[in-house]
Coordinates of C-alpha atoms in Angstrom, one line a residue:
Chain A
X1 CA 69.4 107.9 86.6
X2 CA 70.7 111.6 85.3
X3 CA 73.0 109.8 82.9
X4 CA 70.8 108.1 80.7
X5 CA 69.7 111.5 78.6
X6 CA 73.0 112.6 78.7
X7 CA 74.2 109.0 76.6
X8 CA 73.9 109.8 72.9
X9 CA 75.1 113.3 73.7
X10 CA 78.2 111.6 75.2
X11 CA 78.3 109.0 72.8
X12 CA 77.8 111.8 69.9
X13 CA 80.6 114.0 70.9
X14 CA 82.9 111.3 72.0
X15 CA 82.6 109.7 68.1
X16 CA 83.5 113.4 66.7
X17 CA 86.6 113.3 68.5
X18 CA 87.4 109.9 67.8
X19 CA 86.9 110.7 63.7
X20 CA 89.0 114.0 64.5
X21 CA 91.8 112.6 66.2
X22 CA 91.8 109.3 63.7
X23 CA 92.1 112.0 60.8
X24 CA 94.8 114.2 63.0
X25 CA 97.3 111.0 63.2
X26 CA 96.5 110.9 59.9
X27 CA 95.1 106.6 60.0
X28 CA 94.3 106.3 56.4
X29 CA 94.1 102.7 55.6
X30 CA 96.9 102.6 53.3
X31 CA 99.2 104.1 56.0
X32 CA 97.4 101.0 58.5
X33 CA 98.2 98.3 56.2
X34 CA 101.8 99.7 54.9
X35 CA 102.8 100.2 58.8
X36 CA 101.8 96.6 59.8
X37 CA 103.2 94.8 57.0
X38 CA 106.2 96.4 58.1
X39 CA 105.7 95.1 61.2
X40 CA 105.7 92.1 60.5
X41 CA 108.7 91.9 58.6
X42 CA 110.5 93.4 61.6
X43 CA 108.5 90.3 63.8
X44 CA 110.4 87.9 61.6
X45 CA 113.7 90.0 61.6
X46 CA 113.5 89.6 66.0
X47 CA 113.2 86.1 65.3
X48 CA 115.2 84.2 67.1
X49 CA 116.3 86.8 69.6
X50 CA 120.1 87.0 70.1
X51 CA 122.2 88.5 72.4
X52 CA 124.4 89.3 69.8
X53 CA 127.4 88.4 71.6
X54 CA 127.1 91.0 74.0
X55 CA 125.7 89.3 76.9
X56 CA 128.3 90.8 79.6
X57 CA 127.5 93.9 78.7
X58 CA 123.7 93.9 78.4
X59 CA 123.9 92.2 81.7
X60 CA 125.1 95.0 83.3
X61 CA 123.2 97.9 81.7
X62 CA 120.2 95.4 83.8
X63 CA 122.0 95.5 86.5
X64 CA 122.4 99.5 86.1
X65 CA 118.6 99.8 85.6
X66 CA 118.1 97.5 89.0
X67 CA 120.3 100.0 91.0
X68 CA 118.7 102.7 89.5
X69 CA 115.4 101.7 90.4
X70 CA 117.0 100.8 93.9
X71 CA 118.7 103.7 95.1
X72 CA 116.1 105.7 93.2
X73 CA 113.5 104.6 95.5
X74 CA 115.4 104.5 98.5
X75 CA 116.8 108.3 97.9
X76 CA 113.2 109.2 97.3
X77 CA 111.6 107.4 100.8
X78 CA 114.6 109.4 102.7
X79 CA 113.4 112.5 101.1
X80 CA 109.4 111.6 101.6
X81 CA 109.2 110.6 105.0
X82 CA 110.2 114.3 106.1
X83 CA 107.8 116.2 103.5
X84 CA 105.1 113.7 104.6
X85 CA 105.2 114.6 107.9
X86 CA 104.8 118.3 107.2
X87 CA 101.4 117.9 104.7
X88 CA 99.9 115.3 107.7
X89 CA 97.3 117.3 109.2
X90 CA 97.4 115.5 112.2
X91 CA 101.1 115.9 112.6
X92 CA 101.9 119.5 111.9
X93 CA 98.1 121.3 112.6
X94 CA 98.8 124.0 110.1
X95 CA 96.4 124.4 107.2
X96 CA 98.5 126.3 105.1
X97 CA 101.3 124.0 105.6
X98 CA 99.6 121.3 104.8
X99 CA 98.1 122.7 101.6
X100 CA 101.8 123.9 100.1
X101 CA 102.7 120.5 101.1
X102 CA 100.3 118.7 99.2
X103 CA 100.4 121.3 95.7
X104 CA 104.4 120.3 96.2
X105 CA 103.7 116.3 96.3
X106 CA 101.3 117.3 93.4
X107 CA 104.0 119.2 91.3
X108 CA 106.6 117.0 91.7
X109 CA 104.7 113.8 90.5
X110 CA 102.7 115.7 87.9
X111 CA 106.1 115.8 85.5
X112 CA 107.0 112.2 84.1
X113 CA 110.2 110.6 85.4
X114 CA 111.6 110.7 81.3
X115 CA 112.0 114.2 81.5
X116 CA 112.8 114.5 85.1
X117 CA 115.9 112.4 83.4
X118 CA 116.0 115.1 79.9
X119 CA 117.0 117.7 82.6
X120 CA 118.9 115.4 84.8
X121 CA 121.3 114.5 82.0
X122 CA 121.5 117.8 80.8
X123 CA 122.3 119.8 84.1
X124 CA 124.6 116.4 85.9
X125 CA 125.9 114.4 82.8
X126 CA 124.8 111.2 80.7
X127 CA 125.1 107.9 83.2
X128 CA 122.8 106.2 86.0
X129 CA 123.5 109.2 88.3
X130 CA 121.2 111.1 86.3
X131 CA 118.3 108.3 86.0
X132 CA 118.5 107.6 90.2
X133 CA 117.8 111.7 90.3
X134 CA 115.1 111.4 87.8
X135 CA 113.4 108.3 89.7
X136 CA 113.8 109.9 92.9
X137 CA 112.3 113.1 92.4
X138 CA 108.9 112.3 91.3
X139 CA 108.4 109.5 93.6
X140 CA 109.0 111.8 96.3
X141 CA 105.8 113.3 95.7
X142 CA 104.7 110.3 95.4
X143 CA 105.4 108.7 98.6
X144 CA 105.2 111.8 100.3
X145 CA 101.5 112.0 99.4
X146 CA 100.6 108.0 100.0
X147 CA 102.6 108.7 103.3
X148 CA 101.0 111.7 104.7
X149 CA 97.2 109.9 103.5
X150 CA 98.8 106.9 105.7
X151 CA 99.6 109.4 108.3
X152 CA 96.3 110.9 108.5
X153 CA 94.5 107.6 108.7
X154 CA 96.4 106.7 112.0
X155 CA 94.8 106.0 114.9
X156 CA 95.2 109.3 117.2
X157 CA 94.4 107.6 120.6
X158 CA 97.9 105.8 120.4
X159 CA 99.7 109.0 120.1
X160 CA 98.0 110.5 122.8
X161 CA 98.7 107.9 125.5
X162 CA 102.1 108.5 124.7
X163 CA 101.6 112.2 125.4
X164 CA 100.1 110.9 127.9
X165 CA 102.7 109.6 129.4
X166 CA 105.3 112.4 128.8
X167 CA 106.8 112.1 125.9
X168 CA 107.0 115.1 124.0
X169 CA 105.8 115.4 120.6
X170 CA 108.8 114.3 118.1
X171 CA 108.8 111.0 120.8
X172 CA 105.0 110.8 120.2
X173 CA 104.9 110.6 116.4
X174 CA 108.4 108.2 116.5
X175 CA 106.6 105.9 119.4
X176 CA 102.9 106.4 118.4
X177 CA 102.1 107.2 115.1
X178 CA 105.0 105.8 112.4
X179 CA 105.0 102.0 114.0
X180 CA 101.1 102.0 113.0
X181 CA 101.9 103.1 109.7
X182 CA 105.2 101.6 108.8
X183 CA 103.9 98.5 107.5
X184 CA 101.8 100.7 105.2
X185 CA 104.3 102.9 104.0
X186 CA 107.4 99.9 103.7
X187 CA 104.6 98.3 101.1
X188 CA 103.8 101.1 99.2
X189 CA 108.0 101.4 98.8
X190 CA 107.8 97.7 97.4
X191 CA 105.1 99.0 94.8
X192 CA 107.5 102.1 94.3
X193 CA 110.2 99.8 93.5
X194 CA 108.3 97.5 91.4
X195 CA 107.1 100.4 89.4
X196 CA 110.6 101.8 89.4
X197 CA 111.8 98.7 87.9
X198 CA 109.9 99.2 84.8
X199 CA 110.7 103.1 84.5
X200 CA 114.6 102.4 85.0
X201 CA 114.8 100.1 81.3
X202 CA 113.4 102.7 79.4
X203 CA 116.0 105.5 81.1
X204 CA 118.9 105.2 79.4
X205 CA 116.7 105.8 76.1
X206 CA 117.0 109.7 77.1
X207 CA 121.2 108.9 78.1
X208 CA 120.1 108.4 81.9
X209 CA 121.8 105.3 82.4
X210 CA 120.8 101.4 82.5
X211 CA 119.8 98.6 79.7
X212 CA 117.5 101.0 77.7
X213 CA 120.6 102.8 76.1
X214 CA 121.5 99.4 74.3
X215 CA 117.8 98.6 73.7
X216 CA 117.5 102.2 71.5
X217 CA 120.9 101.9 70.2
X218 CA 119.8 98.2 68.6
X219 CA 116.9 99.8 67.6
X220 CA 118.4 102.6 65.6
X221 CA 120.9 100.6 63.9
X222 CA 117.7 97.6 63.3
X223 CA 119.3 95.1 65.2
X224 CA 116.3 93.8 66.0
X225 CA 117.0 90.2 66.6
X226 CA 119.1 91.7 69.5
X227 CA 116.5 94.6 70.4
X228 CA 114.4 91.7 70.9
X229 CA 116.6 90.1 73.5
X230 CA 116.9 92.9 75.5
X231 CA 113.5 93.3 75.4
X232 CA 112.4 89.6 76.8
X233 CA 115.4 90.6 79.3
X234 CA 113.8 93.3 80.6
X235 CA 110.7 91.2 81.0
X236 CA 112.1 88.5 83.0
X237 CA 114.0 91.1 85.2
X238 CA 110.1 92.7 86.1
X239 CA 108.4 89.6 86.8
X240 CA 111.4 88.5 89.2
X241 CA 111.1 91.8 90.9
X242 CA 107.5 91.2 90.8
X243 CA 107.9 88.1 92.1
X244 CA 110.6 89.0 95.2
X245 CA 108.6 92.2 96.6
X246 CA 105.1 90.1 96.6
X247 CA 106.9 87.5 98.7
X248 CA 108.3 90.4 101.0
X249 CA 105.2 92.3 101.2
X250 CA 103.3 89.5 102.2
X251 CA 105.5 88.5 104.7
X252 CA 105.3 92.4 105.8
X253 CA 101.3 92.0 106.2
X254 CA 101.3 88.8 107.9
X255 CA 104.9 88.7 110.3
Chain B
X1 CA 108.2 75.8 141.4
X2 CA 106.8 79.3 139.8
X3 CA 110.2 81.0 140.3
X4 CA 111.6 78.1 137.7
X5 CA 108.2 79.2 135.8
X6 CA 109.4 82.4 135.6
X7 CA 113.4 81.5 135.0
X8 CA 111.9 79.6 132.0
X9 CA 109.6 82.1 130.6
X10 CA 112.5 84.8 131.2
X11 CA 115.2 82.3 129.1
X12 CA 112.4 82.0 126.4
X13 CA 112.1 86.0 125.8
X14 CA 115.6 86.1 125.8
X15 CA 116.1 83.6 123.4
X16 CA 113.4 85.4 121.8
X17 CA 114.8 89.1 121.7
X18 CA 118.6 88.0 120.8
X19 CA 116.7 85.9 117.7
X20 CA 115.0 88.9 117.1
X21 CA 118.2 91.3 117.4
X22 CA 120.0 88.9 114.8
X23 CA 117.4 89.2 112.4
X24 CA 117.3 92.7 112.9
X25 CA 121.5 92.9 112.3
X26 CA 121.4 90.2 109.9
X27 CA 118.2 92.4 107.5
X28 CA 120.4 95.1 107.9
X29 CA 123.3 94.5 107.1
X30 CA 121.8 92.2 103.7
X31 CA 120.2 96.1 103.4
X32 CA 123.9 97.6 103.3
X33 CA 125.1 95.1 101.2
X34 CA 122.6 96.3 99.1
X35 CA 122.6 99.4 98.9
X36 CA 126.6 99.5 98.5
X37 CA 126.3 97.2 95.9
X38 CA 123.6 99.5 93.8
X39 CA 125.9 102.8 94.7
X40 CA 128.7 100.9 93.0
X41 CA 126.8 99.4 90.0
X42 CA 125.1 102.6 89.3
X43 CA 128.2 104.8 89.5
X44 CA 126.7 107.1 92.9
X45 CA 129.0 108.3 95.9
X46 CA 128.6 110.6 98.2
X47 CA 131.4 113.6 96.5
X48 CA 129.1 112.8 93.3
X49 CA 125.7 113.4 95.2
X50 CA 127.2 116.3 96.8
X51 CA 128.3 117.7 93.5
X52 CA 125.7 116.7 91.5
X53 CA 123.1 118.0 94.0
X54 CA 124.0 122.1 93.5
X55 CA 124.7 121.2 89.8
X56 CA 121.0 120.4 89.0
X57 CA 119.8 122.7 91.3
X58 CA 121.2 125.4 89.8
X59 CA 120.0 124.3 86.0
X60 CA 116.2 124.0 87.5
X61 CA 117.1 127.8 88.3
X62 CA 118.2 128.6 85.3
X63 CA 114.4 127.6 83.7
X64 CA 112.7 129.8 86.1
X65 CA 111.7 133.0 84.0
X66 CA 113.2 136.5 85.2
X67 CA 109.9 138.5 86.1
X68 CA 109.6 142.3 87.1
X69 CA 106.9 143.6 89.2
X70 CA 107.2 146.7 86.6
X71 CA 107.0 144.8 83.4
X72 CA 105.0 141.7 84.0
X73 CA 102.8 141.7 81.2
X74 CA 105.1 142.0 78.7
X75 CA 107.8 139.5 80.8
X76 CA 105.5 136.7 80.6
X77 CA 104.2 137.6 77.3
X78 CA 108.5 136.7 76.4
X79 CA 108.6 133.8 78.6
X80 CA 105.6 132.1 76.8
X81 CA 106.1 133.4 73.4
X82 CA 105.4 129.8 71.9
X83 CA 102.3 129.5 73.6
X84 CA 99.9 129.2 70.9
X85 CA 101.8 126.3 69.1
X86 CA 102.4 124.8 73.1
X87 CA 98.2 124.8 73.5
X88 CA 98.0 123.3 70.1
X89 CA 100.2 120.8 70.4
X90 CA 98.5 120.1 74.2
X91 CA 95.7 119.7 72.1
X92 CA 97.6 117.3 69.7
X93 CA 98.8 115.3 73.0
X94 CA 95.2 115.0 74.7
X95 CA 93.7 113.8 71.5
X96 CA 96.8 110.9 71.4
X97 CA 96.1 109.9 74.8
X98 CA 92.2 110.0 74.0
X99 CA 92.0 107.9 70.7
X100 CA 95.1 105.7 72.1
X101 CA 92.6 105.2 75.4
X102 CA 89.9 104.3 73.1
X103 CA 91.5 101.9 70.5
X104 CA 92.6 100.3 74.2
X105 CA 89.8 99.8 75.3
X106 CA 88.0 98.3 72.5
X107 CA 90.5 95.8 72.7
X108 CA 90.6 95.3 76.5
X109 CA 86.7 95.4 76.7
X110 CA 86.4 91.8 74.6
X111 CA 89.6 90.4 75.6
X112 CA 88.5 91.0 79.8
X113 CA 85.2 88.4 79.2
X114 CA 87.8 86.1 77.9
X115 CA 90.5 86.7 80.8
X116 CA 88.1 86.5 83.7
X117 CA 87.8 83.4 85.3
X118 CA 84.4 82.9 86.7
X119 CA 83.1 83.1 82.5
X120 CA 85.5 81.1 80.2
X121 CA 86.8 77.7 80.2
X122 CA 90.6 77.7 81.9
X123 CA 93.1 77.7 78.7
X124 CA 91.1 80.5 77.5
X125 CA 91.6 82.6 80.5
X126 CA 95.2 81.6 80.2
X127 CA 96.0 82.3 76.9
X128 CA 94.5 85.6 77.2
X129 CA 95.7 86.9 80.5
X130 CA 99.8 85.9 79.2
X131 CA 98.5 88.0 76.0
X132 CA 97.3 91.0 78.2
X133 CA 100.4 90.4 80.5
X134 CA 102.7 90.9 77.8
X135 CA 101.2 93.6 76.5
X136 CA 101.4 95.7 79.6
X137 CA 104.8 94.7 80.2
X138 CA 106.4 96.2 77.5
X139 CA 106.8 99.7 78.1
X140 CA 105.2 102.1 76.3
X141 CA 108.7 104.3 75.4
X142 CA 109.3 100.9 74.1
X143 CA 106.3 100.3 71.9
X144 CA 107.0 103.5 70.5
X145 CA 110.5 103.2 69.4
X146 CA 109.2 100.3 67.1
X147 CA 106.3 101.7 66.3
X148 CA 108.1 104.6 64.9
X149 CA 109.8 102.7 62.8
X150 CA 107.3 100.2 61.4
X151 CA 105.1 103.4 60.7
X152 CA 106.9 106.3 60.5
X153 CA 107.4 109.9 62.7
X154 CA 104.5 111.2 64.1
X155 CA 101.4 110.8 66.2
X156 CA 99.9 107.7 65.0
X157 CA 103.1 105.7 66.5
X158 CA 102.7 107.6 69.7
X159 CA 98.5 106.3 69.8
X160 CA 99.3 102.4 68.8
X161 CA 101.5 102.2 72.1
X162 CA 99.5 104.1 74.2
X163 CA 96.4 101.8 73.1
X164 CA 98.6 98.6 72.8
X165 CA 100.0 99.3 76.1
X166 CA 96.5 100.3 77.8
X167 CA 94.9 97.4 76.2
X168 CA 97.1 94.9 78.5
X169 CA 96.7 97.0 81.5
X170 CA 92.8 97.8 81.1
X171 CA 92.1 94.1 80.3
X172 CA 93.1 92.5 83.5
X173 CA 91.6 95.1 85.7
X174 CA 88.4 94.9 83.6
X175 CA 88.5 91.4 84.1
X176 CA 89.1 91.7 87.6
X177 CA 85.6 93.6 87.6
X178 CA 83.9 91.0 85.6
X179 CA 85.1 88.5 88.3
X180 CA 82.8 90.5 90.6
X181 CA 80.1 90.2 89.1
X182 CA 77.6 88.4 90.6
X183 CA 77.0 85.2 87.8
X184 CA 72.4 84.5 88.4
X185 CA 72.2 87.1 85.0
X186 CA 74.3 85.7 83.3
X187 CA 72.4 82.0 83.7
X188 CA 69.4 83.5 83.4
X189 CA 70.7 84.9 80.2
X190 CA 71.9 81.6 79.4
X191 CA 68.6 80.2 80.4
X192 CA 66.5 82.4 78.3
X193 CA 68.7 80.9 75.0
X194 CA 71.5 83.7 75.0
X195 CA 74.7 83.2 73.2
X196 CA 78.0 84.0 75.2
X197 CA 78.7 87.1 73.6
X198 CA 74.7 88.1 74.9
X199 CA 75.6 86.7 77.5
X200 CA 78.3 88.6 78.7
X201 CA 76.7 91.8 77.1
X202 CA 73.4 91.2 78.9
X203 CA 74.5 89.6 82.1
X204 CA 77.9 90.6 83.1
X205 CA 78.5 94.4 81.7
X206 CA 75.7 96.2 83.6
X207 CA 77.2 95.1 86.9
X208 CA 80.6 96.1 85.5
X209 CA 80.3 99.0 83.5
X210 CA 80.6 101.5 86.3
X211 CA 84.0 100.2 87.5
X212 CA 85.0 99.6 83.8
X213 CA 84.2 103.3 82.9
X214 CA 85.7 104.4 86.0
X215 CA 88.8 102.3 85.1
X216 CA 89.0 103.6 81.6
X217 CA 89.2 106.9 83.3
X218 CA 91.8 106.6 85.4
X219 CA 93.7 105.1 82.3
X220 CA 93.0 108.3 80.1
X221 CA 95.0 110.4 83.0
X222 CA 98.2 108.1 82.7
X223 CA 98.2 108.4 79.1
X224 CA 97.4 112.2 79.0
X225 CA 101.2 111.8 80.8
X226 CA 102.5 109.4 79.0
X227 CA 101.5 110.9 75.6
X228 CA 103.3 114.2 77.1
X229 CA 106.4 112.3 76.8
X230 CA 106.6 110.2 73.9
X231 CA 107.2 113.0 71.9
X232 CA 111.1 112.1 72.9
X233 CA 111.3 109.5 70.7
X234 CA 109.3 111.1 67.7
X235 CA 106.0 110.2 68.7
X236 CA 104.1 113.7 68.6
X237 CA 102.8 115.5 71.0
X238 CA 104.4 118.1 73.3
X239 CA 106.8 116.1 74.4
X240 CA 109.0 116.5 70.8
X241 CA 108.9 120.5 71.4
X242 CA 110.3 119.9 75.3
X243 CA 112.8 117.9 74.0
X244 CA 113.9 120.4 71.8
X245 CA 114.1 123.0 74.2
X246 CA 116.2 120.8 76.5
X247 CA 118.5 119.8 74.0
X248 CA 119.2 123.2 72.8
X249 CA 119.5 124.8 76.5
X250 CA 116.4 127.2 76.0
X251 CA 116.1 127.3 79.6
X252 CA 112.9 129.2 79.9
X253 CA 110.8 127.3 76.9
X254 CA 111.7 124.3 79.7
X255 CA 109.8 126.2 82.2
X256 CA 106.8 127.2 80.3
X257 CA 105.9 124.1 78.5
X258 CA 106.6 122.2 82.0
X259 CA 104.3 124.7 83.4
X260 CA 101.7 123.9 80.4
X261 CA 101.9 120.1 81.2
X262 CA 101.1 120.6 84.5
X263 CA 98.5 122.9 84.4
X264 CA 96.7 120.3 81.6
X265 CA 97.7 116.8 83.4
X266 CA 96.3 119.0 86.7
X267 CA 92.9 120.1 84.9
X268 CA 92.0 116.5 83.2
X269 CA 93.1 115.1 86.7
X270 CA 90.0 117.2 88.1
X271 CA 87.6 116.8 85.7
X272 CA 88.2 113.1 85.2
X273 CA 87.9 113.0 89.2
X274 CA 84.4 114.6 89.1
X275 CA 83.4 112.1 86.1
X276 CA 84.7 109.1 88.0
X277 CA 82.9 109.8 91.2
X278 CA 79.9 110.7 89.3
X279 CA 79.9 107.6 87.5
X280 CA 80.6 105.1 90.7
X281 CA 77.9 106.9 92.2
X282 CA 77.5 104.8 95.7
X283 CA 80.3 102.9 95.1
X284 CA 83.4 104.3 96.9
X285 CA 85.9 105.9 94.8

């Protein structure tokens, strides 16, 4: 009921911005109707895509981007499962662990996976080496956060009839606590790689490795009947990853 | 007689446990497969990962800013000597992210009614949601390259693919919220002689509008990201100045505009959490 006088005030300042921001990218209408005539004319220029006679070759920069995402998500659950089992509160009882923990997941995952791959390529080389570092690092915050949340929603009377019965505590969490959440955690890897999927065609943009390399270089030279191929490539390859981990997480839910 | 029962029922979990074991073997080794196949694709071995490892190690090193207990004023006044042109160009980058959220959002908001299935007639719903699909699936580094192009260097290119791209992701979760809605309003809208526009307006968006705005939140956080990057590709935004100062091995700029980003992506994580929860009320988060 508090937010109904608050409304024009809302609606006020959020119009000001708007108008600000409109005249900071500088939309005049001239600039509106010059860029999409433009547009268009490259629309027609994509039409009919073409591979251009590179088909080997842009098949394999997808297959480049599919590793990457791949290993970049594997590396990163290898690398999570450890750090999320320090920031679970009911795994390690140590406040301030658990609070360095989480501001680690949170720094980690708060810098984008592009630049993750700017520093990659600058400090390991251009190639797909660099893109797997740059997908792995920020989705082991990631994981490492939806893991240790996972973690802490366990059921705690499990691991203590294992205690119960002598095990000692790295046998407790192994026996008790990760089979209750491993279904959990192996689906939020399929999202992981889903999403990983999508990051690993844009890498190569940066000289990380994978299809996106060709995609910009088409672009730059406006090759855009081509760009436009690798483009509706890149779309196929995410709705057949799509496609595999919903089929694998479902049968993960329901075995 | 029950010892046979039991000879039985022993042969069946046998059979059971050695199917079981062959999955196991066979998933794994499909796993292996995999993974070798990835390592070889995408150029990784173990010598490489071990060299590679130390290599960018040391280079996030490199970025971290020498400080002195002694002179720490004036050392962190020379690590962040850029930093009024870094807040303004922060600024720059929210105000992307916000206008591109926006211009979204007024696309996603009309084209959700149309995508949700319980209110339009099927080949509507169709034709919008492979519209909306498409949209989302292009990425936004993506839209931006051609964007560029078709409109020049700058800003505006960087807010058409954040909004294009938010647009297709906003319009099938606001449509998922639409579906939700409970539909008695919307025939009594009906009922009382209401068009389908007033009818959507009147019936559906009051149930709605709390997940939408809460949706349209979340949104503005991955853009405020997003819009820190696109910069890369001549977008505007930070993200042109980082690039910069990666390409040209200023190690410390790196540092300090990281450590900008992440202070800003932090704060508008916070005060978009407290907006969100505030506006879903008694709804859970």
């Amino acid at each position: 009921m508090r937010r109904i006088p608050a409304a024009p005030l809302v609606f006020g300042l959020g119009t000001v911005l708007l108008m600000a921001g409109l005249w900071r990218i500088d939309a005049s209408p001239e600039r509106i109707w010059n860029g999409l005539s433009r547009l268009g004319w490259l629309v027609t220029l994509m039409w009919p895509p073409s591979p251009g006679g590179a088909l080997p070759d842009l098949l394999h920069g997808l297959a480049e981007s599919l590793a990457m995402a791949f290993l970049g998500t594997l590396l990163a659950a290898l690398a999570a499962l450890p750090l999320a089992l320090l920031g679970a509160g009911n795994v390690v009882g140590s406040a301030l662990l658990r609070f360095s923990a989480r501001r680690l997941y949170d720094g980690l995952r708060g810098i984008d996976t592009l630049v993750w791959a700017l520093v990659f390529v600058s400090a390991v080389g251009m190639g797909p080496f660099a893109g797997i570092l740059a997908l792995a690092v920020p989705d082991t915050g990631t994981l490492a956060k939806l893991f240790s949340e996972a973690l802490e929603g366990a059921d705690r009377r499990q691991v203590e009839a294992v205690r119960a019965a002598g095990a000692g505590r790295m046998l407790a969490v192994r026996i008790g606590l990760l089979p209750q959440v491993a279904p959990v955690m192996l689906s939020q890897l399929l999202y992981t790689l889903e999403s990983n999927a999508r990051s690993s065609t844009i890498l190569g943009v940066v000289g990380a490795g994978g299809i996106g390399l060709a995609l910009a270089d088409r672009i730059r030279i406006n090759n855009w009947d081509e760009a436009a191929f690798i483009v509706l490539m890149i779309l196929a390859m995410v709705a057949l990853i799509d496609g595999a981990s919903r089929m694998v997480r479902l049968r993960l839910i329901r075995p | 007689m029950p010892a046979a029962a039991i000879l039985a029922a022993e042969g069946r979990w046998r059979a059971a446990r050695a199917r079981r074991r062959r999955d196991l073997a066979l998933g794994g080794a499909a796993f292996l497969a995999a993974v070798l196949a990835a390592a070889w694709i995408g150029e990784v071995s173990l010598p490489r990962l071990a060299r590679g490892l130390p290599l960018a190690w040391d280079y996030i090193v490199r970025t971290m800013p020498v400080l002195h207990a002694a002179t720490l004023g004036s050392d962190i006044a020379d690590w962040m000597w850029g930093f009024g042109d870094w807040v303004a160009l922060l600024g720059d980058t929210l105000l992307m992210a916000y206008v591109g959220t926006l211009l979204g959002v007024a696309v996603a908001l009309p084209a959700s009614f149309a995508a949700a299935a319980t209110l339009a007639p099927g080949w509507v719903v169709g034709l919008s949601r492979r519209l909306l699909e498409f949209a989302r699936t292009v990425p936004t580094l993506v839209l931006a390259l051609v964007f560029v192009y078709a409109f020049g260097l700058g800003p505006f290119a960087g807010v058409l693919a954040i909004a294009v791209h938010s647009a297709g992701a906003l319009g099938k979760l606001f449509a998922e919220e639409h579906e939700n809605a409970a539909l008695a309003p919307v025939e009594a809208v009906r009922a009382a002689g209401g068009s389908w526009p007033a009818q959507m307006r009147f019936g559906v968006l009051p149930q709605s509008l709390p997940g939408v705005l809460s949706l349209g939140l979340l949104r503005f956080e991955i853009n405020v990201r997003e819009a820190s990057v696109l910069g890369i590709v001549g977008a505007g935004g930070i993200g042109e100045e980082l690039y910069l100062a990666v390409r040209q091995f200023e190690y410390q700029d790196i540092s300090a505009i990281l450590l900008l980003i992440l202070a800003t992506v932090a704060a508008i994580d916070l005060v978009c959490g407290a907006l969100r929860r505030r506006v879903l009320g008694g709804r859970a988060a």
